[in-house]
Coordinates of C-alpha atoms and ligand atoms in Angstrom, one line a residue:
M1 CA 41.5 163.6 135.8
M2 CA 41.8 160.0 136.9
M3 CA 40.9 157.2 134.6
A4 CA 42.7 154.3 136.2
T5 CA 41.2 152.4 139.1
A6 CA 42.6 149.5 141.1
T7 CA 39.9 147.2 139.9
R8 CA 41.3 147.1 136.4
T9 CA 44.3 144.9 135.7
Y10 CA 47.1 144.9 133.2
R11 CA 49.6 142.4 132.0
R12 CA 53.4 142.7 132.4
A13 CA 56.3 140.4 131.5
V14 CA 58.7 139.4 134.3
I15 CA 62.1 137.9 133.6
T16 CA 62.4 135.6 136.6
G17 CA 65.6 133.7 135.6
P18 CA 67.8 132.7 132.7
R19 CA 65.4 132.2 129.7
Q20 CA 62.4 132.3 132.0
I21 CA 59.5 134.7 131.5
T22 CA 56.3 134.8 133.4
F23 CA 53.3 137.0 132.7
D24 CA 51.6 138.8 135.7
E25 CA 48.2 140.3 135.9
V26 CA 48.4 143.2 138.3
G27 CA 46.1 146.1 139.3
V28 CA 46.4 149.3 137.3
P29 CA 47.9 151.7 139.7
E30 CA 46.7 155.2 140.4
P31 CA 49.6 157.7 139.9
G32 CA 50.7 159.2 143.2
H33 CA 52.0 162.7 143.8
G34 CA 54.2 163.8 140.8
Q35 CA 53.7 160.5 139.0
V36 CA 52.3 159.8 135.5
L37 CA 50.8 156.5 134.3
V38 CA 51.9 155.7 130.7
R39 CA 50.2 153.2 128.4
V40 CA 53.0 151.6 126.6
A41 CA 52.8 151.6 122.8
A42 CA 56.2 150.1 122.0
A43 CA 59.3 149.0 123.8
A44 CA 62.7 148.0 122.3
L45 CA 64.9 145.1 123.5
C46 CA 68.3 146.5 124.5
T47 CA 71.5 144.8 125.5
W48 CA 70.8 144.9 129.2
E49 CA 67.5 143.0 128.9
Q50 CA 69.1 140.5 126.5
R51 CA 71.9 139.9 129.0
V52 CA 69.3 139.3 131.8
F53 CA 67.3 137.0 129.6
A54 CA 70.4 135.1 128.5
G55 CA 71.5 134.6 132.1
I56 CA 74.7 136.7 131.8
D57 CA 73.4 139.4 134.2
T58 CA 71.9 137.3 137.1
W59 CA 71.7 140.3 139.4
S60 CA 68.5 141.8 138.1
Y61 CA 65.8 139.0 138.6
P62 CA 62.9 139.4 138.8
L63 CA 63.0 142.1 136.2
V64 CA 60.2 144.0 134.3
G65 CA 62.5 145.1 131.5
G66 CA 62.1 147.6 128.7
H67 CA 64.0 150.9 129.3
E68 CA 63.5 152.1 125.7
F69 CA 59.8 152.8 125.4
A70 CA 57.2 155.3 124.4
G71 CA 53.4 155.5 124.7
T72 CA 50.6 157.8 125.7
V73 CA 49.6 159.5 128.9
E74 CA 46.9 157.4 130.6
A75 CA 46.6 159.2 134.0
I76 CA 48.3 162.1 135.7
G77 CA 48.9 162.3 139.4
P78 CA 48.6 165.5 141.5
G79 CA 51.6 167.8 141.5
V80 CA 53.0 167.0 138.1
A81 CA 54.6 170.2 137.1
Q82 CA 54.9 169.7 133.4
R83 CA 51.8 170.5 131.2
L84 CA 50.5 167.1 130.0
A85 CA 47.2 166.0 128.7
L86 CA 45.6 162.5 128.6
G87 CA 46.6 160.9 125.3
D88 CA 49.8 162.9 124.8
Q89 CA 52.5 160.8 123.0
V90 CA 55.5 160.6 125.3
A91 CA 58.9 159.0 125.6
V92 CA 60.2 157.9 129.0
A93 CA 63.7 158.4 130.3
G94 CA 64.1 155.5 132.8
L95 CA 67.3 156.9 134.3
R96 CA 66.8 158.4 137.7
R97 CA 68.3 161.8 138.5
C98 CA 68.4 162.9 142.1
G99 CA 69.1 166.6 141.4
E100 CA 71.1 166.8 144.7
C101 CA 74.4 164.9 144.3
W102 CA 77.6 166.5 143.1
A103 CA 77.2 165.2 139.5
C104 CA 73.6 166.5 139.2
R105 CA 74.6 169.9 140.6
R106 CA 77.4 170.2 138.1
G107 CA 74.9 169.4 135.3
Y108 CA 76.1 165.9 134.7
D109 CA 72.8 164.2 135.6
N110 CA 73.6 161.3 133.2
I111 CA 76.1 160.1 135.8
C112 CA 74.0 160.9 138.9
D113 CA 75.3 159.1 142.1
N114 CA 71.8 157.9 142.7
A115 CA 70.8 156.8 139.1
A116 CA 70.3 153.2 140.2
G117 CA 68.5 154.4 143.4
V118 CA 65.6 152.1 143.3
T119 CA 64.7 150.3 146.5
R120 CA 64.3 146.7 145.6
E121 CA 62.4 144.3 147.8
P122 CA 63.8 140.7 147.4
G123 CA 61.7 138.6 145.0
K124 CA 59.5 141.6 144.0
P125 CA 59.5 142.5 140.3
W126 CA 61.1 145.8 139.6
G127 CA 62.4 147.7 136.6
P128 CA 61.7 150.2 133.9
S129 CA 58.5 148.4 132.8
G130 CA 58.4 148.9 129.0
F131 CA 57.6 145.2 128.7
S132 CA 54.3 145.8 130.1
E133 CA 50.9 147.4 129.2
Y134 CA 51.5 150.3 131.7
A135 CA 54.4 152.0 133.4
L136 CA 54.2 154.3 136.3
V137 CA 56.9 157.0 136.1
D138 CA 57.9 160.3 137.7
G139 CA 56.9 163.4 135.8
Y140 CA 60.5 164.5 135.2
Q141 CA 61.1 161.2 133.3
I142 CA 58.4 162.1 130.7
Y143 CA 59.2 163.8 127.4
R144 CA 56.3 164.8 125.3
Y145 CA 56.5 164.6 121.5
P146 CA 55.6 167.9 119.9
K147 CA 54.0 166.2 116.9
P148 CA 52.8 162.6 116.2
V149 CA 55.6 160.1 115.6
P150 CA 55.4 156.4 114.5
P151 CA 55.3 154.4 117.8
L152 CA 58.5 152.3 117.1
E153 CA 60.6 155.4 116.2
A154 CA 59.1 157.1 119.3
A155 CA 60.5 154.2 121.5
L156 CA 64.0 154.9 120.3
A157 CA 64.4 158.3 122.1
E158 CA 66.4 156.7 124.8
P159 CA 69.2 155.1 122.7
L160 CA 69.3 158.1 120.4
A161 CA 69.7 160.4 123.4
C162 CA 72.6 158.3 124.6
V163 CA 74.3 158.5 121.1
L164 CA 73.6 162.3 120.9
H165 CA 75.3 162.7 124.3
D166 CA 78.4 161.1 122.8
V167 CA 78.4 163.0 119.5
K168 CA 77.7 166.3 121.3
R169 CA 80.5 165.7 123.8
F170 CA 83.0 164.8 121.0
T171 CA 81.9 166.6 117.8
P172 CA 84.0 166.3 114.7
R173 CA 84.7 169.4 112.6
R174 CA 83.7 169.5 108.9
G175 CA 86.2 167.6 106.9
D176 CA 87.5 165.6 109.9
T177 CA 87.5 161.8 109.7
A178 CA 85.2 160.3 112.3
V179 CA 85.3 156.6 112.9
V180 CA 82.6 154.4 114.4
I181 CA 83.8 151.0 115.6
G182 CA 81.0 148.5 115.5
A183 CA 77.8 148.6 113.3
G184 CA 75.3 147.3 115.7
I185 CA 72.4 149.5 116.6
M186 CA 74.5 151.9 118.6
G187 CA 77.2 152.3 116.0
L188 CA 74.5 152.8 113.3
L189 CA 72.8 155.4 115.4
H190 CA 76.1 157.2 115.7
V191 CA 76.3 157.2 111.8
A192 CA 72.8 158.6 111.7
A193 CA 73.6 161.3 114.2
L194 CA 76.9 162.2 112.5
R195 CA 75.4 162.5 109.0
S196 CA 74.9 166.3 109.3
S197 CA 78.3 167.0 110.9
G198 CA 80.2 167.3 107.6
A199 CA 82.7 164.8 108.8
F200 CA 84.0 161.9 106.6
I201 CA 82.3 158.9 108.3
V202 CA 84.2 155.6 108.4
V203 CA 82.7 152.5 110.0
S204 CA 84.8 149.5 111.1
E205 CA 82.8 146.2 111.3
P206 CA 83.7 142.6 110.5
D207 CA 80.2 141.5 109.4
S208 CA 79.5 142.3 105.7
V209 CA 75.7 142.7 106.1
R210 CA 76.3 145.2 108.8
R211 CA 78.9 147.1 106.8
A212 CA 76.3 147.3 104.0
K213 CA 73.8 148.7 106.5
A214 CA 76.4 151.3 107.6
V215 CA 76.7 152.5 104.0
E216 CA 72.9 152.6 103.7
M217 CA 72.8 154.8 106.8
G218 CA 75.3 157.2 105.4
A219 CA 78.9 155.9 106.1
H220 CA 81.4 157.2 103.5
A221 CA 83.8 154.3 103.9
V222 CA 83.9 151.0 105.7
I223 CA 86.7 148.9 107.1
N224 CA 86.7 145.1 107.7
P225 CA 89.0 144.8 110.7
S226 CA 89.2 141.0 110.4
T227 CA 90.9 141.3 107.0
E228 CA 92.3 144.8 106.9
D229 CA 94.9 146.5 109.2
Y230 CA 92.7 148.9 111.2
V231 CA 95.3 151.6 111.9
E232 CA 96.6 151.6 108.3
S233 CA 93.0 151.7 106.9
V234 CA 92.1 154.7 109.1
K235 CA 95.2 156.5 107.9
L236 CA 94.3 155.7 104.3
H237 CA 90.8 157.2 104.7
S238 CA 92.2 160.4 106.3
E239 CA 95.1 161.4 104.1
G240 CA 97.5 160.0 106.6
V241 CA 96.2 162.2 109.5
G242 CA 94.2 159.7 111.5
A243 CA 90.8 159.8 113.1
S244 CA 89.8 163.1 114.8
V245 CA 87.0 161.4 116.7
T246 CA 86.5 157.6 117.2
Y247 CA 83.4 156.3 118.8
V248 CA 84.0 152.7 120.2
A249 CA 80.5 151.3 120.0
I250 CA 81.5 147.7 120.8
G251 CA 82.8 146.4 124.1
A252 CA 86.1 145.1 122.7
P253 CA 89.4 146.2 124.5
P254 CA 91.6 145.6 121.4
A255 CA 89.4 148.0 119.4
I256 CA 90.0 150.8 122.0
E257 CA 93.8 150.1 121.8
D258 CA 93.6 150.3 118.0
A259 CA 91.6 153.5 118.1
V260 CA 94.2 155.2 120.3
R261 CA 96.9 154.2 117.8
A262 CA 94.9 155.4 114.8
A263 CA 93.9 158.8 116.4
A264 CA 94.9 162.1 114.7
K265 CA 96.8 164.7 116.7
R266 CA 94.4 166.0 119.4
G267 CA 92.1 163.2 118.3
V268 CA 89.5 161.9 120.8
V269 CA 88.6 158.3 121.4
S270 CA 85.3 157.8 123.2
V271 CA 84.5 154.5 124.9
Y272 CA 80.8 154.4 124.2
A273 CA 80.1 150.7 124.9
S274 CA 80.8 149.2 128.3
V275 CA 83.4 146.5 128.4
H276 CA 82.7 143.2 130.2
P277 CA 83.8 142.0 132.7
R278 CA 84.5 145.0 134.9
G279 CA 88.2 145.4 135.6
T280 CA 89.2 144.5 132.0
Q281 CA 92.6 146.1 131.2
I282 CA 93.9 147.7 128.0
Q283 CA 97.4 148.5 127.0
V284 CA 98.4 151.8 125.3
D285 CA 101.6 153.7 124.9
P286 CA 101.3 156.8 127.1
N287 CA 103.6 158.7 124.7
I288 CA 100.7 158.9 122.3
F289 CA 99.0 161.2 124.8
H290 CA 102.1 163.2 125.2
H291 CA 103.3 163.5 121.6
K292 CA 99.9 163.8 119.9
E293 CA 97.7 165.2 122.7
V294 CA 95.2 162.4 122.1
I295 CA 92.3 162.2 124.6
L296 CA 90.9 158.9 125.7
S297 CA 87.4 159.4 127.3
G298 CA 84.0 157.9 127.2
S299 CA 80.3 158.5 127.3
M300 CA 77.5 157.3 129.6
A301 CA 73.8 157.4 129.1
Q302 CA 72.1 160.8 128.5
D303 CA 71.3 164.0 130.3
H304 CA 67.9 165.7 130.2
E305 CA 69.1 168.0 127.4
D306 CA 70.1 165.0 125.2
F307 CA 66.7 163.5 125.7
L308 CA 65.0 166.8 124.6
D309 CA 67.3 166.8 121.6
A310 CA 66.4 163.2 120.8
V311 CA 62.7 163.7 121.0
W312 CA 62.9 166.9 118.9
S313 CA 65.1 165.1 116.3
I314 CA 62.7 162.1 116.0
A315 CA 59.6 164.4 115.8
N316 CA 61.3 166.5 113.1
R317 CA 62.8 163.6 111.3
T318 CA 66.3 165.0 111.3
V319 CA 67.8 161.6 112.2
E320 CA 66.9 158.6 110.0
L321 CA 65.7 155.6 112.2
E322 CA 63.6 153.6 109.8
P323 CA 66.4 151.3 108.6
L324 CA 67.0 150.2 112.2
L325 CA 63.5 148.9 112.9
S326 CA 63.7 145.1 112.4
C327 CA 60.5 143.5 113.7
V328 CA 57.8 143.8 116.3
Y329 CA 56.2 141.1 118.5
P330 CA 53.2 141.2 120.8
L331 CA 54.0 141.2 124.6
H332 CA 53.2 137.5 125.1
E333 CA 55.8 136.6 122.5
L334 CA 58.6 138.3 124.4
E335 CA 60.7 135.1 124.3
Q336 CA 60.5 135.0 120.5
A337 CA 61.4 138.6 120.4
F338 CA 64.6 137.9 122.5
E339 CA 65.5 135.2 120.1
A340 CA 65.1 137.5 117.1
A341 CA 67.1 140.2 118.9
A342 CA 70.0 137.8 119.4
R343 CA 70.3 137.2 115.6
P344 CA 73.0 139.2 113.9
D345 CA 70.7 140.3 111.1
T346 CA 68.4 142.3 113.4
Y347 CA 69.0 145.8 114.8
R348 CA 66.1 146.8 117.0
V349 CA 63.4 144.4 117.9
F350 CA 60.2 145.7 119.6
I351 CA 57.4 144.6 121.8
A352 CA 54.0 146.3 121.2
P353 CA 51.5 145.3 123.9
E354 CA 48.4 145.8 121.8
Ligands
LIG401 ZN1 69.2 150.8 125.8
LIG402 ZN1 72.2 163.0 141.3

């Protein structure tokens, strides 16, 4: 069953400081009990890695980033419960789920107490390891594709699962107005996931290129919040009713305040994007909650069921991802990939080790 030996080496990219990347050659590990070695086919650059590279998050060095990735099974350790074969195409859910904490036992394994439970040794590279030729993961983190999928789309299982988590928690009814605030990759994935809901999809986004992309992805109407009054525009697009569900896919406190003001009776506002810095305050009139029974909530990562759903949706092409694939770089050009990812005209930028 084993193919990997310690004599072979592989390359991985380590972000060691702001705008600093080094490339390590390390021994290919043998998977231990319950572990699977994945050969990475493609990994996407997400906000977290971009913040680490830019020097905004200084807490994660030295990081082997890449939490959105997919590849093939290279070696299987003893005691892996799931049926896997060498060469199987798989996506990896980097999030750890302990199975024992209160949240896990309630079925909320996306907000596991021990999700960040990695033991980090000072100075030693750590991380999800998509920016690498191989990644060693636990069997429960592996999701097998039931049929072959293009490698870049396969790597988007993680962000799609996060978006499906949000849309499944707060599902609009047919004919409802659903608003997505922000047409970055996460907002656009919301549009893709909402397409089959029967809701009237409105996207609010100041950038004209991104608004056009939102329409291409299936938005029925767009708002430019820098020139139009957001609350009035939402009313206009909903026959005066307001938004039944609003997904705030940008970390902007005023957008959350506006979304609460533009909510329909019993409307839900979901804070999908995190807001930096922590401790940021918003101001809303509490009477909106009393008089209109509006709910202000949020969404965090994905649970195991969302991941299954994402893998199934990608394999069966029920969610369109192709317009979001911007460009792909070899591993040794990770720095150029970060530069491309920082441009406003890109959505998802990928690393493909081979
Ligand atoms: Zn991500
Ligand atoms: Zn847990």
